[in-house]
């Protein structure tokens, strides 16, 4: 049986490559059906664009009525999980990465601009006499609450919580928690102002 495992994995990769790249409405329909079969939740009315890459979909929960743009990457692992709410929009080339033992939670009504990276893990680098590549990873989590807008080219680092209604300005690097209804920007991201609530 072990002899056939590499062949089965290779065949699965080819099938997923084909499914990822089917154009038009047939592509949307095929990707949604395929991911429903492999995911942990029976979402509906999601649109998965061409070129998406999703690892360990059984450890990813999708809400409904969401849009996942061209070339997005959503990486879970055997020991991690990702939860994505309903009515969420990912623009093109968004990476949601919870490999290792990480966790990422994205609430409802969240907008994520193109080229955004959310990564719940990071490289360890404490030992100066050992290559960073050999030091393993530190695990963490990222929580994005409801009704958040993350602008294009942002990076959200491990162990950050973005509060409800917050806005992350384009190009920002978030290294610490962002309060509800706050607008932040810059590297590292700092408070610009608070949104009026009322």
Short mmCIF file of C-alpha atoms in Angstrom, two decimals:
data_model
loop_
_atom_site.label_atom_id
_atom_site.label_comp_id
_atom_site.label_asym_id
_atom_site.label_seq_id
_atom_site.Cartn_x
_atom_site.Cartn_y
_atom_site.Cartn_z
CA UNK A 1 0.00 0.00 0.00
CA UNK A 2 2.85 2.44 0.83
CA UNK A 3 4.10 2.13 -2.76
CA UNK A 4 0.90 3.72 -4.02
CA UNK A 5 0.80 6.70 -1.62
CA UNK A 6 3.14 8.92 -3.70
CA UNK A 7 1.13 8.10 -6.82
CA UNK A 8 -2.16 8.94 -5.07
CA UNK A 9 -0.73 12.25 -3.79
CA UNK A 10 0.55 13.12 -7.25
CA UNK A 11 -2.82 12.32 -8.79
CA UNK A 12 -4.59 14.47 -6.16
CA UNK A 13 -2.25 17.39 -6.97
CA UNK A 14 -3.07 17.11 -10.68
CA UNK A 15 -6.82 16.95 -10.03
CA UNK A 16 -6.66 19.99 -7.73
CA UNK A 17 -4.55 21.91 -10.26
CA UNK A 18 -7.20 21.25 -12.91
CA UNK A 19 -10.07 22.26 -10.58
CA UNK A 20 -8.24 25.44 -9.50
CA UNK A 21 -7.88 26.63 -13.07
CA UNK A 22 -11.26 25.89 -14.69
CA UNK A 23 -12.54 29.25 -16.01
CA UNK A 24 -16.02 30.73 -15.89
CA UNK A 25 -19.18 29.64 -14.13
CA UNK A 26 -18.32 25.97 -14.49
CA UNK A 27 -15.11 26.68 -12.56
CA UNK A 28 -16.95 28.48 -9.74
CA UNK A 29 -19.46 25.64 -9.47
CA UNK A 30 -16.79 22.90 -9.57
CA UNK A 31 -14.58 24.55 -6.93
CA UNK A 32 -17.51 25.14 -4.57
CA UNK A 33 -18.70 21.52 -4.88
CA UNK A 34 -15.16 20.15 -4.43
CA UNK A 35 -14.47 22.28 -1.36
CA UNK A 36 -17.83 21.43 0.19
CA UNK A 37 -16.86 17.77 -0.03
CA UNK A 38 -13.46 18.38 1.59
CA UNK A 39 -14.29 21.18 4.07
CA UNK A 40 -15.63 20.90 7.62
CA UNK A 41 -18.74 23.03 7.01
CA UNK A 42 -21.51 23.06 4.42
CA UNK A 43 -21.35 26.68 3.28
CA UNK A 44 -23.36 28.04 0.36
CA UNK A 45 -23.14 30.78 -2.27
CA UNK A 46 -19.36 31.21 -2.06
CA UNK A 47 -17.40 32.19 -5.14
CA UNK A 48 -13.90 30.72 -5.40
CA UNK A 49 -11.93 32.33 -8.23
CA UNK A 50 -9.26 30.71 -10.40
CA UNK A 51 -5.82 29.86 -9.07
CA UNK A 52 -6.77 29.51 -5.41
CA UNK A 53 -4.74 27.12 -3.27
CA UNK A 54 -6.27 25.58 -0.14
CA UNK A 55 -4.32 23.13 2.05
CA UNK A 56 -6.10 20.87 4.58
CA UNK A 57 -9.63 22.09 3.78
CA UNK A 58 -11.04 19.72 6.40
CA UNK A 59 -9.43 22.00 9.02
CA UNK A 60 -10.91 25.15 7.46
CA UNK A 61 -14.43 26.37 8.20
CA UNK A 62 -16.00 28.63 5.58
CA UNK A 63 -19.09 30.74 6.16
CA UNK A 64 -21.48 31.52 3.30
CA UNK A 65 -21.93 34.31 0.74
CA UNK A 66 -18.21 35.02 0.49
CA UNK A 67 -15.77 35.83 -2.32
CA UNK A 68 -12.27 34.36 -2.49
CA UNK A 69 -10.32 36.16 -5.22
CA UNK A 70 -7.83 35.07 -7.87
CA UNK A 71 -4.66 33.32 -6.64
CA UNK A 72 -5.60 33.40 -2.94
CA UNK A 73 -3.84 30.91 -0.67
CA UNK A 74 -5.38 29.49 2.51
CA UNK A 75 -2.96 27.19 4.36
CA UNK A 76 -4.03 25.11 7.33
CA UNK A 77 -2.23 21.97 8.50
CA UNK A 78 -2.96 18.73 10.26
CA UNK A 79 -2.63 20.49 13.64
CA UNK A 80 -4.00 23.97 12.87
CA UNK A 81 -7.34 25.44 11.96
CA UNK A 82 -8.81 28.41 10.18
CA UNK A 83 -12.32 29.81 10.57
CA UNK A 84 -13.64 32.24 7.97
CA UNK A 85 -17.01 33.91 8.57
CA UNK A 86 -19.84 34.80 6.19
CA UNK A 87 -20.06 37.68 3.73
CA UNK A 88 -16.26 37.95 3.59
CA UNK A 89 -14.32 39.28 0.59
CA UNK A 90 -10.70 38.38 -0.16
CA UNK A 91 -9.25 40.36 -3.05
CA UNK A 92 -6.59 38.77 -5.27
CA UNK A 93 -3.44 37.08 -3.91
CA UNK A 94 -4.40 37.09 -0.22
CA UNK A 95 -2.46 34.59 1.93
CA UNK A 96 -4.01 33.18 5.11
CA UNK A 97 -1.31 30.97 6.66
CA UNK A 98 -1.86 28.91 9.83
CA UNK A 99 0.59 26.10 9.18
CA UNK A 100 2.17 24.29 12.12
CA UNK A 101 -0.13 24.62 15.15
CA UNK A 102 -1.47 28.07 14.42
CA UNK A 103 -5.01 29.38 14.44
CA UNK A 104 -6.69 32.13 12.44
CA UNK A 105 -10.26 33.34 12.95
CA UNK A 106 -11.86 35.84 10.57
CA UNK A 107 -15.31 37.19 11.46
CA UNK A 108 -18.29 38.16 9.32
CA UNK A 109 -18.44 41.08 6.86
CA UNK A 110 -14.65 41.40 6.60
CA UNK A 111 -12.97 43.05 3.59
CA UNK A 112 -9.37 42.05 2.79
CA UNK A 113 -7.51 43.91 0.04
CA UNK A 114 -5.07 42.44 -2.49
CA UNK A 115 -1.69 40.99 -1.45
CA UNK A 116 -2.54 40.88 2.28
CA UNK A 117 -0.75 38.31 4.46
CA UNK A 118 -2.09 36.90 7.73
CA UNK A 119 0.44 34.50 9.25
CA UNK A 120 -0.14 32.98 12.68
CA UNK A 121 3.37 31.49 12.98
CA UNK A 122 6.83 32.98 12.75
CA UNK A 123 10.42 31.77 12.53
CA UNK A 124 12.33 31.34 15.79
CA UNK A 125 15.61 33.29 15.82
CA UNK A 126 16.91 33.42 19.43
CA UNK A 127 20.09 31.38 18.81
CA UNK A 128 22.58 33.60 16.99
CA UNK A 129 25.00 30.69 16.39
CA UNK A 130 22.39 28.57 14.60
CA UNK A 131 20.83 29.28 11.19
CA UNK A 132 17.31 30.71 11.51
CA UNK A 133 16.04 28.09 9.08
CA UNK A 134 17.05 25.37 11.58
CA UNK A 135 15.36 26.90 14.65
CA UNK A 136 11.79 25.94 13.88
CA UNK A 137 8.66 28.01 14.29
CA UNK A 138 6.74 29.72 17.07
CA UNK A 139 2.99 29.13 16.96
CA UNK A 140 0.36 31.78 17.55
CA UNK A 141 -3.04 32.97 16.53
CA UNK A 142 -4.72 35.85 14.74
CA UNK A 143 -8.29 36.98 15.40
CA UNK A 144 -10.06 39.41 13.08
CA UNK A 145 -13.46 40.40 14.46
CA UNK A 146 -16.56 41.36 12.44
CA UNK A 147 -16.81 44.29 10.03
CA UNK A 148 -13.06 44.88 9.63
CA UNK A 149 -11.44 46.37 6.51
CA UNK A 150 -7.80 45.42 5.87
CA UNK A 151 -6.25 47.51 3.09
CA UNK A 152 -4.01 46.22 0.33
CA UNK A 153 -0.46 44.96 1.01
CA UNK A 154 -0.92 44.69 4.79
CA UNK A 155 0.83 42.10 6.95
CA UNK A 156 -0.81 40.83 10.14
CA UNK A 157 1.71 39.12 12.42
CA UNK A 158 1.10 36.37 15.02
CA UNK A 159 -0.81 36.95 18.26
CA UNK A 160 -2.71 40.00 17.07
CA UNK A 161 -6.40 40.69 17.55
CA UNK A 162 -8.13 43.21 15.31
CA UNK A 163 -11.25 44.58 16.99
CA UNK A 164 -14.67 44.95 15.46
CA UNK A 165 -15.08 47.74 12.92
CA UNK A 166 -11.35 48.50 12.70
CA UNK A 167 -9.64 49.70 9.52
CA UNK A 168 -6.04 48.76 8.69
CA UNK A 169 -4.52 51.25 6.25
CA UNK A 170 -2.84 50.02 3.07
CA UNK A 171 0.71 48.73 3.54
CA UNK A 172 0.50 48.55 7.34
CA UNK A 173 2.32 45.90 9.38
CA UNK A 174 0.24 44.95 12.42
CA UNK A 175 2.41 43.76 15.32
CA UNK A 176 -0.02 44.21 18.24
CA UNK A 177 -3.74 44.30 18.99
CA UNK A 178 -5.92 46.89 17.27
CA UNK A 179 -8.90 48.20 19.23
CA UNK A 180 -12.49 48.18 18.00
CA UNK A 181 -13.35 50.98 15.55
CA UNK A 182 -9.73 52.16 15.37
CA UNK A 183 -8.01 53.22 12.15
CA UNK A 184 -4.33 52.29 12.09
CA UNK A 185 -1.52 52.58 9.55
CA UNK A 186 2.23 52.51 9.11
CA UNK A 187 5.12 50.18 9.93
CA UNK A 188 4.57 49.13 12.63
CA UNK A 189 0.88 50.06 12.59
CA UNK A 190 -0.08 52.90 14.94
CA UNK A 191 -3.38 54.55 15.79
CA UNK A 192 -4.41 57.27 13.33
CA UNK A 193 -7.86 57.96 14.75
CA UNK A 194 -11.00 56.31 16.04
CA UNK A 195 -14.13 55.92 13.99
CA UNK A 196 -17.27 57.63 15.24
CA UNK A 197 -19.72 55.09 16.58
CA UNK A 198 -23.35 56.09 16.56
#
